[in-house]
Short mmCIF file of C-alpha atoms in Angstrom, two decimals:
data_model
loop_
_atom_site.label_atom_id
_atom_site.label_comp_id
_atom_site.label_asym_id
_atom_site.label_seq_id
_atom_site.Cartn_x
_atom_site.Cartn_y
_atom_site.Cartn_z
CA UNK M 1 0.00 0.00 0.00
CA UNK M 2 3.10 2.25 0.61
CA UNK M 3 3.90 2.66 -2.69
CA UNK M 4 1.07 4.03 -3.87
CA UNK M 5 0.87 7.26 -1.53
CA UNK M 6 2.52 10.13 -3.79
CA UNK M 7 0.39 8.60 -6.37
CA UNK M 8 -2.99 9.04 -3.92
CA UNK M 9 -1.53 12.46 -2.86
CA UNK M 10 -1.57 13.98 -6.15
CA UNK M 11 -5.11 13.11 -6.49
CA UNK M 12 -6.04 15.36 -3.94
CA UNK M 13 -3.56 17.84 -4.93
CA UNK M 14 -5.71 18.44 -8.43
CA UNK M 15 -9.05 18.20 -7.08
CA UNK M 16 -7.92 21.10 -4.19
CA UNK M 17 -6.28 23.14 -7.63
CA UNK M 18 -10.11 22.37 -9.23
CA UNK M 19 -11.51 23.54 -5.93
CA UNK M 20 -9.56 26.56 -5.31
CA UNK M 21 -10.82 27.60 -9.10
CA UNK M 22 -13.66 28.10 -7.31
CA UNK M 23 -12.43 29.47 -4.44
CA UNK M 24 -14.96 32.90 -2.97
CA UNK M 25 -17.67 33.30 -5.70
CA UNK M 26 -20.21 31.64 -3.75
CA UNK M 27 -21.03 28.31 -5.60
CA UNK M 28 -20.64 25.37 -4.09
CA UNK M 29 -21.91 23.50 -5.70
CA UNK M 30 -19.74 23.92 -8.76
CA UNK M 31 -16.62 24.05 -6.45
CA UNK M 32 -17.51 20.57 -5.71
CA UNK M 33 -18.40 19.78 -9.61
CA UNK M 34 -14.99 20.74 -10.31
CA UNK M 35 -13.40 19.00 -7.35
CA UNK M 36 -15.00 15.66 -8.28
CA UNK M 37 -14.02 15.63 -12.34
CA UNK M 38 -10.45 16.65 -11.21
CA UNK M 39 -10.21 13.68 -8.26
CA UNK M 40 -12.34 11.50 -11.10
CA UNK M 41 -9.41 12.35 -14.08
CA UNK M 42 -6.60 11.59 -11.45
CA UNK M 43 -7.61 8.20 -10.18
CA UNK M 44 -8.45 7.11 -13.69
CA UNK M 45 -4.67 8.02 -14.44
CA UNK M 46 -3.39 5.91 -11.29
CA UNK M 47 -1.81 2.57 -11.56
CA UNK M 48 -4.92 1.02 -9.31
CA UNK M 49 -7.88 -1.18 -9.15
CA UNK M 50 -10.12 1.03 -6.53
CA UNK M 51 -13.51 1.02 -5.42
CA UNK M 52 -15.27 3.98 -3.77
CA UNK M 53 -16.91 2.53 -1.19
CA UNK M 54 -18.16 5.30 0.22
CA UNK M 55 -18.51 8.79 -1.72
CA UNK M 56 -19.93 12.42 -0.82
CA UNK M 57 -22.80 13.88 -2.48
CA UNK M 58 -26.37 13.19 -1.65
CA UNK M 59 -26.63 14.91 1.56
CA UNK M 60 -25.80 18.22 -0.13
CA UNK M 61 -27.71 16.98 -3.49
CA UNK M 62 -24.13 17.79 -5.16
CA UNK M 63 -22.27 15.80 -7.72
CA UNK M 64 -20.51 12.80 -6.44
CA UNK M 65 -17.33 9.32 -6.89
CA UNK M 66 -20.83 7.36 -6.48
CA UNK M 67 -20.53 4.27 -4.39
CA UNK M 68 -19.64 1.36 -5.98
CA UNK M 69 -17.55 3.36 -9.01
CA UNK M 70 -14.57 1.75 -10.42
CA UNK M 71 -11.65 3.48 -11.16
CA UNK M 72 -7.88 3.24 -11.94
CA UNK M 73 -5.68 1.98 -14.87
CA UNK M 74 -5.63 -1.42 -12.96
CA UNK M 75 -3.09 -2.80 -9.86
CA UNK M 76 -3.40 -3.02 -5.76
CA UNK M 77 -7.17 -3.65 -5.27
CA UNK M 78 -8.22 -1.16 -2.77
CA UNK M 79 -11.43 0.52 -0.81
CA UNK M 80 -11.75 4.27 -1.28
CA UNK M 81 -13.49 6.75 0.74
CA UNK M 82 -13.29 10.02 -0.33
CA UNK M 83 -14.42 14.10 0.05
CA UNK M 84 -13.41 16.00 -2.95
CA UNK M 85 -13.55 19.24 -0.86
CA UNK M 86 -14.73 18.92 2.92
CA UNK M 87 -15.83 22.35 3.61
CA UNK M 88 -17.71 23.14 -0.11
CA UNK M 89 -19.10 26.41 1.84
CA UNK M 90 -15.97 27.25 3.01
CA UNK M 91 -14.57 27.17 -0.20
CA UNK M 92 -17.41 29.03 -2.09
CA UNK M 93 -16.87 31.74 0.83
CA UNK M 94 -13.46 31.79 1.10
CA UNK M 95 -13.09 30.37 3.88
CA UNK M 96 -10.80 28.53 6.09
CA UNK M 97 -10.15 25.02 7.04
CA UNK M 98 -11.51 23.86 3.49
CA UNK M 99 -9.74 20.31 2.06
CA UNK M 100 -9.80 17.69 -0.62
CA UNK M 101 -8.99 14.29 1.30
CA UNK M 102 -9.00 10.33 0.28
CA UNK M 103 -8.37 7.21 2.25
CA UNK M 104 -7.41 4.54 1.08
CA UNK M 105 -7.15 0.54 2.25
CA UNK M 106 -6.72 -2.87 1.01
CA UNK M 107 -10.14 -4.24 -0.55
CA UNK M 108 -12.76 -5.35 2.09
CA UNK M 109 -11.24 -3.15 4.84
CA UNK M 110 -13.36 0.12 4.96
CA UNK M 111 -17.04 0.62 5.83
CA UNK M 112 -19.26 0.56 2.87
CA UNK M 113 -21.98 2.88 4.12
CA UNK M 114 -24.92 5.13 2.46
CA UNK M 115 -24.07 8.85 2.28
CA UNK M 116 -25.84 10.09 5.25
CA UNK M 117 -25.42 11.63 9.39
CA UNK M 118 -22.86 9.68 11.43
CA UNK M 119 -22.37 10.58 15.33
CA UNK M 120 -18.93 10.51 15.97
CA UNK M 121 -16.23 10.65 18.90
CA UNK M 122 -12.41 10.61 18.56
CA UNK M 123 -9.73 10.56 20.74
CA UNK M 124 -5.88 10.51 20.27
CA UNK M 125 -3.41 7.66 21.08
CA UNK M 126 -3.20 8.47 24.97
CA UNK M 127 -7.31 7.75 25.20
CA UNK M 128 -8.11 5.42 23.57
CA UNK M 129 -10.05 2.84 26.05
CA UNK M 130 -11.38 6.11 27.13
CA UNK M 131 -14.85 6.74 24.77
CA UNK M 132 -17.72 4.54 24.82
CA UNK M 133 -20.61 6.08 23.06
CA UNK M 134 -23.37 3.77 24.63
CA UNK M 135 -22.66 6.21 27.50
CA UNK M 136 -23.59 9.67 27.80
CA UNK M 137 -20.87 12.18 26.55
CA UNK M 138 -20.81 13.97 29.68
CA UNK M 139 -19.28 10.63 31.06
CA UNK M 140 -17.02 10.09 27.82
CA UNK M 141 -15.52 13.61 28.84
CA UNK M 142 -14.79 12.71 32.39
CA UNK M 143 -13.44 9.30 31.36
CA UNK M 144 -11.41 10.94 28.65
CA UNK M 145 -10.13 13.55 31.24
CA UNK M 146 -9.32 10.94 33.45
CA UNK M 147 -7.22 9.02 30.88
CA UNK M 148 -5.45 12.21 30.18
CA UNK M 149 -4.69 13.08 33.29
CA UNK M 150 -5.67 16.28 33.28
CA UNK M 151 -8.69 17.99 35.08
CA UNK M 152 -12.30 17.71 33.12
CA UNK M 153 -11.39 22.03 32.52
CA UNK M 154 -8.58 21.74 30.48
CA UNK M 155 -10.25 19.22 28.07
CA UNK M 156 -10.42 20.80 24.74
CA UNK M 157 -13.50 19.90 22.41
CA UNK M 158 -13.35 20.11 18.51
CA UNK M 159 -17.21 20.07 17.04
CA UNK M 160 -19.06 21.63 14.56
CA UNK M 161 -21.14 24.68 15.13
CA UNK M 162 -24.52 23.57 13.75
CA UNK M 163 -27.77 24.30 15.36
CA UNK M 164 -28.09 20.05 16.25
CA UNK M 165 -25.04 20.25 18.74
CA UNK M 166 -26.22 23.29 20.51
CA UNK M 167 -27.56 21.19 23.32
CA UNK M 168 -24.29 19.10 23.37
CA UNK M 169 -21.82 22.88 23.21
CA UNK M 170 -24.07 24.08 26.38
CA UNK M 171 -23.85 20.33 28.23
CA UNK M 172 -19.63 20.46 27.56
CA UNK M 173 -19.30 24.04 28.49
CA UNK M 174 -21.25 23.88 31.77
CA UNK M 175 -18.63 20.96 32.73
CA UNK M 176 -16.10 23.31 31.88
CA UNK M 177 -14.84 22.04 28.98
CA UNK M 178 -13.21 24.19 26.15
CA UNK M 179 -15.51 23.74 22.93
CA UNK M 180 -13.77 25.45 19.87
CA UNK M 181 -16.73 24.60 17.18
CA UNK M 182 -15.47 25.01 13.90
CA UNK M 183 -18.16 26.10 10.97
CA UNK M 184 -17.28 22.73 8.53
CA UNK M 185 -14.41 19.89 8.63
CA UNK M 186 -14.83 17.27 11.11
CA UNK M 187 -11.37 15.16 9.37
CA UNK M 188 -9.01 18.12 9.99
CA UNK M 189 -10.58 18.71 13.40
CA UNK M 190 -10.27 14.44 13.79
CA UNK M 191 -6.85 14.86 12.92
CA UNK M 192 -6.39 17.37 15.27
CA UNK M 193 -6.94 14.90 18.11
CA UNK M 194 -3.74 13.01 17.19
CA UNK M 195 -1.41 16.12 16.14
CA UNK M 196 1.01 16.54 18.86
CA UNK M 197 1.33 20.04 18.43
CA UNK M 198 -2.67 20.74 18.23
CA UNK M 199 -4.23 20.88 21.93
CA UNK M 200 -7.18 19.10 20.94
CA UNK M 201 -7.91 16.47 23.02
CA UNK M 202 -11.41 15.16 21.71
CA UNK M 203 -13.81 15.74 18.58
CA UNK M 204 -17.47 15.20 18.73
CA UNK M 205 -19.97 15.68 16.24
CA UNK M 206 -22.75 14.71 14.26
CA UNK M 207 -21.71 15.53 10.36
CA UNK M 208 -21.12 13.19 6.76
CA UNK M 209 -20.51 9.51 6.70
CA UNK M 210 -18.16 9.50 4.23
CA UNK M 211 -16.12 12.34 6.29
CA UNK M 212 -16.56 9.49 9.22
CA UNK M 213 -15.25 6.67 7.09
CA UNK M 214 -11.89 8.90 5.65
CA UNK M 215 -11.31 10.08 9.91
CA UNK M 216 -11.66 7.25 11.11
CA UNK M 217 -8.83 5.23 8.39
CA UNK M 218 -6.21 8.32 9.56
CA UNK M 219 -7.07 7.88 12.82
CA UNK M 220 -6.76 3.93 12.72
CA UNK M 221 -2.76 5.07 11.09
CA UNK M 222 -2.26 7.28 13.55
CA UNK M 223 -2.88 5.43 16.41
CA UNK M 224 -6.07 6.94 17.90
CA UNK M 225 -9.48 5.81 18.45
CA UNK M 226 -13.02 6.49 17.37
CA UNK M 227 -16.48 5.46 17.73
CA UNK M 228 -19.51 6.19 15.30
CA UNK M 229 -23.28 5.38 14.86
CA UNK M 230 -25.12 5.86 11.17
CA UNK M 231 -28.39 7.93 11.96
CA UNK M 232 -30.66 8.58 10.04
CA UNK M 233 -31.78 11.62 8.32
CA UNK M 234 -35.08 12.35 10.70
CA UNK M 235 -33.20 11.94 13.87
CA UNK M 236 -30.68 14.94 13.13
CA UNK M 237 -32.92 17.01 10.91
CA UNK M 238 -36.43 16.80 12.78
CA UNK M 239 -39.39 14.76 11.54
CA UNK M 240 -41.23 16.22 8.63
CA UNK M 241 -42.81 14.58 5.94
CA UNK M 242 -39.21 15.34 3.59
CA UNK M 243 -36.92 14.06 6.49
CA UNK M 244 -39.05 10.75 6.95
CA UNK M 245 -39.39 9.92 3.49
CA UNK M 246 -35.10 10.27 3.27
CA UNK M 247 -34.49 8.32 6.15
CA UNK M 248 -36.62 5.60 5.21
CA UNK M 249 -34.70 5.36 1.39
CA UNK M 250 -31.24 5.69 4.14
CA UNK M 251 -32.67 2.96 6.21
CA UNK M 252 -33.10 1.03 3.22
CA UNK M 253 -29.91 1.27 1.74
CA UNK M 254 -28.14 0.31 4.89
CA UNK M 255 -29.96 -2.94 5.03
CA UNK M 256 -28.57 -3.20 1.57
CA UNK M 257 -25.33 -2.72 2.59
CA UNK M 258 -25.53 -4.57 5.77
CA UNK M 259 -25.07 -1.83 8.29
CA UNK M 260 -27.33 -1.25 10.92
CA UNK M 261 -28.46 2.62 11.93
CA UNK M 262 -28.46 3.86 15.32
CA UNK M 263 -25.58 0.83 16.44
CA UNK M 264 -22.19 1.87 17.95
CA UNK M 265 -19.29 0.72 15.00
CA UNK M 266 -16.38 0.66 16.86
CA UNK M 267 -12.58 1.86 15.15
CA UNK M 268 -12.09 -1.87 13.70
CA UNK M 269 -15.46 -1.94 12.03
CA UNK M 270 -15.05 1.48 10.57
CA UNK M 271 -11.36 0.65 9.35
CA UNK M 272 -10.42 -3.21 9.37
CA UNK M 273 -6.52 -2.20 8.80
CA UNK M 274 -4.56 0.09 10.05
CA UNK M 275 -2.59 -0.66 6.52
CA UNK M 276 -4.22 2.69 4.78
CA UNK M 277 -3.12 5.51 2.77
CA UNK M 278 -4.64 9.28 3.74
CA UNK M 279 -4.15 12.08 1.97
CA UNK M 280 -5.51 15.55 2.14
CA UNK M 281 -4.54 18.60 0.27
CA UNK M 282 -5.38 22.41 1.79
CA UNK M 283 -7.79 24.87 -0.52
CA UNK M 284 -8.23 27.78 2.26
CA UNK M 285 -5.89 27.55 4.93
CA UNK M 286 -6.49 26.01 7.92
CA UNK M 287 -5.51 24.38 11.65
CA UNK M 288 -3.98 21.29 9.68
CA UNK M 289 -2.53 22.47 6.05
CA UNK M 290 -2.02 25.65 4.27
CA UNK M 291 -4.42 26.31 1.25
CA UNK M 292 -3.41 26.58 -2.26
CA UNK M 293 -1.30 29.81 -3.16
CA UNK M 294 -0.40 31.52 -5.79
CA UNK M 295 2.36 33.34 -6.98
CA UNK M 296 2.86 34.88 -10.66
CA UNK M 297 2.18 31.51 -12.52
CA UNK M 298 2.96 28.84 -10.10
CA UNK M 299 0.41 27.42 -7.19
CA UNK M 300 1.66 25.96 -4.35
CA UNK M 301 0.14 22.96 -2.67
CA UNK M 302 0.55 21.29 1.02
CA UNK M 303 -0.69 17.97 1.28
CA UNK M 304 -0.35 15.56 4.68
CA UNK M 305 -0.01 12.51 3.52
CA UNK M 306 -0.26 9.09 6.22
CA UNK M 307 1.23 6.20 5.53
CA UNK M 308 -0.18 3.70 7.61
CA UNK M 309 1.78 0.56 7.49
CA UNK M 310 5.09 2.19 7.49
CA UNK M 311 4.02 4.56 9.86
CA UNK M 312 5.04 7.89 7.95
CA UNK M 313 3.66 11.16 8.32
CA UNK M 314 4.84 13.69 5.81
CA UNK M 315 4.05 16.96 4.38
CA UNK M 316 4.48 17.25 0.67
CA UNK M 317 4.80 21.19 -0.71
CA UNK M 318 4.48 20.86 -4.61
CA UNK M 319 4.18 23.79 -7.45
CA UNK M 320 2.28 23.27 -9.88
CA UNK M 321 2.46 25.76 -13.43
CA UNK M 322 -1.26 27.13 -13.56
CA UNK M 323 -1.06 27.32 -17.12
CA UNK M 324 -0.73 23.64 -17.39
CA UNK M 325 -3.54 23.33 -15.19
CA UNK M 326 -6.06 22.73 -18.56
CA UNK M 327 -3.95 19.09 -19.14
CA UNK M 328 -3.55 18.61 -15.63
CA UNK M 329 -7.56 19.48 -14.20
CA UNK M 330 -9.58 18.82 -17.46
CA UNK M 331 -12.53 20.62 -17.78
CA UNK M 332 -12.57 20.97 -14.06
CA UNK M 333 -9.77 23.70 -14.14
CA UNK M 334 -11.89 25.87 -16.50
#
């Protein structure tokens, strides 16, 4: 699996140069179009057998690497699970923290999941018998803190700030835990949780499957742990006669697919191996990775790239010669 990381890292390298096209005039949609042909052209180019097992799309009714899509010139069989930009709003608004990513595993080893709401709690390496999400997170936290060493006030909370955790910001902050909620990007604030120089301890949220599946293969590498439940659309959203009618077609499809909604998948259901390949390349810059800059006619890329059965972390800088970009992107640079 090694072998094939520079290969997997330029992948996300063009679809954050397709993204980053797009990057402040307020489409997403289009950011995302252009993402997706860009990671699409790449992996067809690669020197791989792959399967997206689990693709982003239908939540925001954008274009999508549709589950079950073949792709590659041929080689290593492998599972993909993939976000051509996490943060598509961040992008269209120029804002930061916004990332193409892509995990990658030996066939058979990822979760093959519908594109829909997963609850999710990660920890770094120094936690991990800590979380148990059959229990209330007010007792994850203290068990957490506990396992840390470190008194239940100095815990530091990555979530989302969405209306649904609301309730669950108020119930960490009366505790007197530290909640920094971060508009979109539950994988860089995952990744956070096992960055030694990031004071993250913990990230909680309910956001994208496919953004669960991709965390929790890095995290797996990296030596962390993490917990997630599928749920389905009604339960996040609130019951109407729209929200019922999705989470009945999500309900559906996980039968297909032999998943169950609403049950705890623990870190060696989500990712079998820890034998994965993670990449993720910065649009806007961010707590993880700087975003893609330009000077005169070169763009400049950073891209953290995991290695999970060797165990490397690196950071890969590249430049790229935006007027190459047409041969490079496709259609998805125009």
């Amino acid at each position: 699996m090694d072998e094939l990381g520079f290969a997997l890292a330029q992948v996300t390298e063009n679809a954050a140069l397709a993204g980053y096209q797009w990057l402040g005039r307020g489409d997403k949609e289009k950011a995302d179009a252009a993402a997706v042909e860009a990671m699409r052209l790449q992996l067809n180019r690669t020197q791989v057998d792959a399967t997206i097992v689990i693709g982003e799309g239908e939540i925001d009714e954008a274009p999508m690497l549709y589950i079950g899509e073949q792709l590659g010139l041929g080689g290593v069989e492998v599972d993909i699970a993939v976000d051509p930009i996490e943060g598509t709003r961040m992008t269209a608004m120029g804002q930061s923290n916004a990332l193409a990513v892509l995990a990658a595993a030996k066939k058979g080893t990822l979760l093959q999941a519908p594109d829909m709401y997963m609850e999710k709690l990660v920890v770094g390496p120094q936690a991990t018998h800590a979380i148990d999400l059959t229990l209330d997170l007010t007792d994850n936290l203290k068990n957490i803190a506990q396992a840390l060493n470190k008194p239940i006030n100095e815990l530091v909370v990555a979530t989302l700030a969405k209306p649904r955790h609301n309730q669950a910001i108020e119930q960490m902050q009366s505790l007197g835990v530290k909640v920094y909620a971060f508009p979109d990007g539950d994988v860089a604030a995952s990744l956070l949780t096992c960055l030694e120089e990031s004071e993250v301890d913990v990230m909680y949220c309910i956001g994208g499957a496919p953004e669960g599946v991709v965390s929790a293969a890095v995290i797996r590498a990296m030596g962390g742990n993490m917990q997630a439940r599928l749920l389905p659309r009604d339960q996040v959203k609130g019951k109407d006669q729209h929200t019922i009618a999705l989470a009945k077609v999500e309900i559906q499809r996980c039968a297909e697919m032999n998943v169950t909604p609403n049950t705890v998948l623990p870190l060696n259901q989500l990712a079998k191996s820890s034998e994965v390949i993670f990449a993720a390349t910065g649009i806007t810059k961010g707590d993880v990775l700087n975003g893609v800059q330009k000077q005169g006619q070169s763009l400049t890329t950073e891209t953290l790239l995991v290695q999970g059965k060797s165990k490397k972390i690196r950071m890969v800088k590249s430049t790229h010669d935006s007027r190459l970009l047409d041969s490079e992107l496709g259609s998805a640079a125009k």
